[in-house]
Tab-separated table of C-alpha atoms in Angstrom:
chain	number	residue	atom	x	y	z
L	12	VAL	CA	-30.692	30.783	27.481
L	13	PHE	CA	-34.249	29.773	26.193
L	14	LEU	CA	-33.143	31.059	22.578
L	15	LEU	CA	-30.033	29.257	22.808
L	16	GLY	CA	-31.733	26.071	23.802
L	17	LYS	CA	-34.285	26.271	20.855
L	18	ALA	CA	-31.256	26.904	18.629
L	19	ILE	CA	-29.615	23.982	19.643
L	20	GLY	CA	-32.391	21.591	20.053
L	21	SER	CA	-31.562	18.137	20.919
L	22	ASP	CA	-28.236	18.169	18.955
L	23	LEU	CA	-25.712	16.609	21.534
L	24	GLY	CA	-22.784	17.737	19.275
L	25	LYS	CA	-23.517	21.368	19.383
L	26	MET	CA	-24.342	21.001	23.184
L	27	ASN	CA	-20.842	19.785	23.672
L	28	VAL	CA	-19.420	22.510	21.553
L	29	ILE	CA	-21.282	25.125	23.901
L	30	ASP	CA	-20.068	23.324	26.770
L	31	ASN	CA	-16.280	23.308	25.548
L	32	LEU	CA	-16.571	27.056	24.545
L	33	ALA	CA	-18.061	28.050	28.012
L	34	ASN	CA	-15.449	26.272	29.704
L	35	GLY	CA	-12.601	27.979	27.694
L	36	VAL	CA	-13.878	31.318	28.359
L	37	PHE	CA	-14.183	30.705	31.864
L	38	HIS	CA	-10.529	29.193	32.237
L	39	LEU	CA	-9.379	32.182	30.075
L	40	VAL	CA	-11.140	34.759	32.417
L	41	TRP	CA	-9.477	32.976	35.453
L	42	MET	CA	-6.070	32.857	33.886
L	43	PHE	CA	-6.212	36.667	33.315
L	44	TYR	CA	-7.471	37.266	36.833
L	45	LEU	CA	-4.587	35.083	38.472
L	46	LEU	CA	-1.902	37.071	36.486
L	47	ASN	CA	-3.439	40.305	37.296
L	48	TYR	CA	-3.506	39.267	40.924
L	49	LEU	CA	0.024	38.231	40.819
L	50	GLU	CA	1.240	41.285	39.354
L	51	VAL	CA	-0.687	43.480	41.950
L	52	GLU	CA	0.270	41.310	45.027
L	53	THR	CA	4.127	41.092	43.774
L	54	GLY	CA	4.319	44.288	41.869
L	55	VAL	CA	6.102	42.295	39.222
L	56	ALA	CA	4.568	41.226	36.020
L	57	ILE	CA	4.517	37.525	34.928
L	58	LYS	CA	6.055	38.360	31.745
L	59	SER	CA	9.094	40.373	33.135
L	60	LEU	CA	10.208	37.025	35.003
L	61	PHE	CA	11.141	35.848	31.746
L	62	SER	CA	12.782	39.035	30.217
L	63	VAL	CA	15.997	38.484	32.337
L	64	GLY	CA	17.926	37.329	29.315
L	65	ALA	CA	17.582	36.965	25.495
L	66	THR	CA	17.219	32.971	26.282
L	67	GLY	CA	14.141	33.473	28.485
L	68	THR	CA	12.427	35.759	26.182
L	69	LEU	CA	13.014	33.566	23.236
L	70	VAL	CA	11.825	30.356	25.249
L	71	PHE	CA	8.419	32.248	26.479
L	72	GLY	CA	7.934	33.520	22.896
L	73	LEU	CA	8.316	30.163	21.243
L	74	ALA	CA	6.096	28.298	24.096
L	75	SER	CA	3.368	30.976	23.653
L	76	LYS	CA	3.271	30.621	19.943
L	77	ASP	CA	3.144	26.985	20.055
L	78	ILE	CA	0.294	27.108	22.895
L	79	ALA	CA	-1.799	29.989	21.009
L	80	SER	CA	-1.513	27.852	17.902
L	81	GLN	CA	-2.987	24.769	19.198
L	82	ILE	CA	-5.731	26.859	21.254
L	83	LEU	CA	-6.425	28.666	17.829
L	84	GLY	CA	-6.797	24.946	16.119
L	85	GLY	CA	-9.441	23.909	18.708
L	86	LEU	CA	-11.324	27.108	18.585
L	87	THR	CA	-11.324	26.589	14.898
L	88	LEU	CA	-12.900	23.275	15.097
L	89	HIS	CA	-15.165	24.160	17.601
L	90	LEU	CA	-16.700	26.936	15.707
L	91	SER	CA	-16.428	25.485	12.154
L	92	ASP	CA	-19.538	23.298	12.673
L	93	LYS	CA	-17.919	20.804	10.536
L	94	ILE	CA	-17.366	18.101	13.074
L	95	PHE	CA	-19.285	16.977	16.371
L	96	GLU	CA	-18.381	14.625	18.967
L	97	GLY	CA	-19.907	10.965	17.745
L	98	ASP	CA	-19.612	11.773	13.978
L	99	ASP	CA	-17.768	9.297	11.596
L	100	VAL	CA	-15.336	11.360	9.529
L	101	ARG	CA	-12.651	11.214	7.125
L	102	PHE	CA	-9.761	13.928	6.676
L	103	SER	CA	-7.913	14.763	3.372
L	104	ASP	CA	-4.859	12.931	4.936
L	105	GLY	CA	-6.418	9.908	5.131
L	106	THR	CA	-7.130	9.931	9.002
L	107	SER	CA	-10.658	8.514	9.728
L	108	GLY	CA	-12.855	7.465	12.305
L	109	LYS	CA	-15.461	8.331	14.974
L	110	ILE	CA	-14.729	11.357	17.061
L	111	GLU	CA	-14.530	10.782	20.730
L	112	LYS	CA	-13.772	14.297	21.895
L	113	VAL	CA	-12.878	17.665	20.385
L	114	GLY	CA	-10.725	19.365	22.938
L	115	TRP	CA	-8.649	22.490	22.775
L	116	PHE	CA	-5.289	20.982	22.274
L	117	GLU	CA	-6.072	17.767	20.286
L	118	THR	CA	-8.899	15.565	19.235
L	119	MET	CA	-9.547	12.073	19.997
L	120	ILE	CA	-10.539	9.965	17.067
L	121	ARG	CA	-11.569	6.089	17.255
L	122	ASN	CA	-10.278	3.782	14.639
L	123	SER	CA	-12.015	1.099	13.087
L	124	ASP	CA	-9.959	-0.913	15.164
L	125	GLU	CA	-11.072	0.509	18.238
L	126	LEU	CA	-7.730	2.304	19.200
L	127	VAL	CA	-8.112	6.034	20.303
L	128	VAL	CA	-5.572	8.193	18.938
L	129	GLY	CA	-5.208	11.829	19.924
L	130	ILE	CA	-4.404	14.195	17.025
L	131	PRO	CA	-3.229	17.861	17.582
L	132	ASN	CA	-5.769	20.133	16.415
L	133	THR	CA	-3.238	22.226	14.409
L	134	GLU	CA	-2.752	19.111	12.079
L	135	LEU	CA	-6.755	18.855	11.642
L	136	SER	CA	-7.773	22.364	11.350
L	137	GLY	CA	-6.678	23.188	7.898
L	138	GLN	CA	-7.603	19.912	6.433
L	139	ARG	CA	-10.774	19.332	4.253
L	140	VAL	CA	-13.114	16.863	6.283
L	141	TYR	CA	-15.660	14.514	4.971
L	142	ASN	CA	-18.353	14.001	7.609
L	143	LEU	CA	-19.917	10.895	6.604
L	144	SER	CA	-22.363	11.083	9.525
L	145	ARG	CA	-23.906	14.307	7.923
L	146	THR	CA	-24.048	12.800	4.241
L	147	PRO	CA	-27.659	11.707	3.400
L	148	ARG	CA	-26.460	9.552	0.292
L	149	SER	CA	-24.221	7.006	-0.565
L	150	HIS	CA	-22.607	5.324	-3.539
L	151	VAL	CA	-21.550	1.924	-4.307
L	152	LYS	CA	-19.473	0.949	-7.298
L	153	GLN	CA	-18.932	-2.782	-8.361
L	154	GLU	CA	-16.607	-4.038	-10.991
L	155	LEU	CA	-17.171	-7.579	-12.480
L	156	ARG	CA	-15.306	-9.933	-14.427
L	157	ILE	CA	-17.125	-11.602	-17.067
L	158	SER	CA	-15.990	-14.582	-19.323
L	159	TYR	CA	-15.428	-13.858	-23.104
L	160	ASP	CA	-17.444	-17.115	-23.538
L	161	ASP	CA	-20.656	-15.200	-22.014
L	162	ALA	CA	-20.126	-11.869	-24.024
L	163	ARG	CA	-23.549	-12.711	-25.665
L	164	LYS	CA	-25.312	-13.183	-22.332
L	165	ILE	CA	-24.197	-9.543	-21.262
L	166	PRO	CA	-27.155	-7.712	-22.422
L	167	LYS	CA	-29.691	-10.047	-20.469
L	168	LEU	CA	-27.132	-9.805	-17.721
L	169	LEU	CA	-27.022	-6.029	-17.244
L	170	GLU	CA	-31.117	-5.816	-17.544
L	171	SER	CA	-31.385	-8.524	-14.698
L	172	ILE	CA	-28.790	-6.750	-12.493
L	173	LYS	CA	-30.943	-3.706	-12.423
L	174	GLU	CA	-34.251	-5.530	-11.839
L	175	GLU	CA	-32.584	-7.474	-8.939
L	176	ILE	CA	-31.225	-4.466	-7.419
L	177	LYS	CA	-34.434	-2.407	-7.583
L	178	ARG	CA	-36.476	-5.146	-6.261
L	179	ASP	CA	-33.949	-5.606	-3.029
L	180	CYS	CA	-32.923	-2.267	-2.463
L	181	PRO	CA	-35.882	-0.056	-1.647
L	182	LYS	CA	-33.719	3.016	-0.991
L	183	LEU	CA	-32.130	2.763	-4.394
L	184	ILE	CA	-32.201	6.334	-6.269
L	185	ALA	CA	-33.711	5.603	-9.538
L	186	ASP	CA	-35.649	8.891	-10.299
L	187	GLY	CA	-32.815	9.943	-12.473
L	188	SER	CA	-31.255	12.502	-10.314
L	189	ARG	CA	-28.562	10.079	-9.620
L	190	PRO	CA	-26.635	7.707	-11.995
L	191	PHE	CA	-28.206	4.040	-11.485
L	192	ARG	CA	-25.880	2.149	-14.257
L	193	ALA	CA	-25.035	-1.488	-15.306
L	194	HIS	CA	-22.783	-1.439	-18.504
L	195	TRP	CA	-20.133	-3.313	-20.232
L	196	GLN	CA	-17.635	-0.828	-20.075
L	197	ASN	CA	-14.186	-2.630	-21.486
L	198	TYR	CA	-12.407	-5.492	-22.999
L	199	GLU	CA	-9.371	-6.712	-20.927
L	200	ASP	CA	-6.914	-9.329	-21.739
L	201	ASP	CA	-8.747	-12.389	-19.919
L	202	HIS	CA	-12.295	-11.079	-19.198
L	203	LEU	CA	-14.785	-8.526	-20.160
L	204	GLN	CA	-15.249	-5.598	-17.634
L	205	ILE	CA	-18.836	-4.903	-16.392
L	206	VAL	CA	-19.451	-1.981	-14.016
L	207	VAL	CA	-22.628	-1.341	-11.647
L	208	ASN	CA	-22.921	2.181	-10.166
L	209	CYS	CA	-25.619	2.810	-7.644
L	210	HIS	CA	-26.784	5.694	-5.258
L	211	PHE	CA	-28.858	4.980	-2.249
L	212	THR	CA	-30.767	7.426	0.184
L	213	ILE	CA	-28.316	5.962	3.122
L	214	LYS	CA	-25.545	7.296	5.011
L	215	PRO	CA	-22.157	6.037	3.849
L	216	THR	CA	-21.522	4.485	7.259
L	217	GLY	CA	-23.162	2.373	9.654
L	218	SER	CA	-24.910	-0.924	9.571
L	219	GLU	CA	-27.529	0.068	7.432
L	220	TYR	CA	-24.870	1.144	4.777
L	221	TRP	CA	-23.184	-2.222	5.003
L	222	ASP	CA	-26.233	-4.331	5.009
L	223	ASN	CA	-27.480	-2.488	1.815
L	224	ARG	CA	-24.523	-3.126	0.202
L	225	GLN	CA	-24.395	-6.835	0.814
L	226	LYS	CA	-28.095	-6.689	-0.456
L	227	MET	CA	-26.832	-5.018	-3.569
L	228	LEU	CA	-23.778	-7.634	-4.135
L	229	GLU	CA	-26.470	-10.475	-3.561
L	230	ALA	CA	-28.631	-9.132	-6.249
L	231	ILE	CA	-25.992	-9.058	-8.608
L	232	TYR	CA	-25.085	-12.718	-7.968
L	233	ARG	CA	-28.717	-13.717	-8.316
L	234	ALA	CA	-28.649	-11.871	-11.833
L	235	ALA	CA	-25.646	-13.877	-13.048
L	236	GLU	CA	-26.947	-17.377	-11.969
L	237	LYS	CA	-30.260	-16.550	-13.627
L	238	THR	CA	-28.511	-15.637	-16.934
L	239	GLY	CA	-25.713	-18.346	-16.819
L	240	VAL	CA	-23.122	-15.900	-16.727
L	241	HIS	CA	-19.736	-17.015	-15.034
L	242	PHE	CA	-17.178	-14.595	-13.003
L	243	VAL	CA	-13.781	-14.783	-13.857
L	244	THR	CA	-11.397	-14.779	-10.754
L	245	ALA	CA	-8.218	-12.410	-10.946
L	246	VAL	CA	-5.049	-14.469	-11.622
């Protein structure tokens, strides 16, 4: 128990996983004990109750397969170490939110609108999962629409954008290990396209991420004001 506690530490998610697994093992042992008790006391195996006819056997087989698939899906999620309760996640089918509970048959996910939805584990266990809570860095990309009249001001604008972002976003990755770019990227029919690409040592979720994103946008706006550049609104 001491070694298990040391391995888990204070990680509440792992503690919940261990607790769920322990409960699952307990209920499984209890079920086998109960089935064995009924068989001994009555002299009739439980499975034989469903073998009266082909229909009974088919129903038992299909029900057992479905239950087994659900339990296997829950076991896969519990043992995969990919998600814990409290994590902000996004699945490959677009499902996203905060994990409220990982059960044996379904996982409860709270969406951004505070609605909690239960999704069968069989639908989640085979998907790619993006765990935002365990991602230490975030990426923010912003496209700007600049007037053709301000084309000559773009070099100073790009320089000013990078200076303002560096000054206001202390967790910006600017050591070359991640892209930090502000470039004139394309000619469009009614504007010139500028793209700003930044990476930060901030998780891509939570208030810190959104506060930092706002600071980046404010920095871009200040750079535009300083250089006298005007944005073009989409028609």
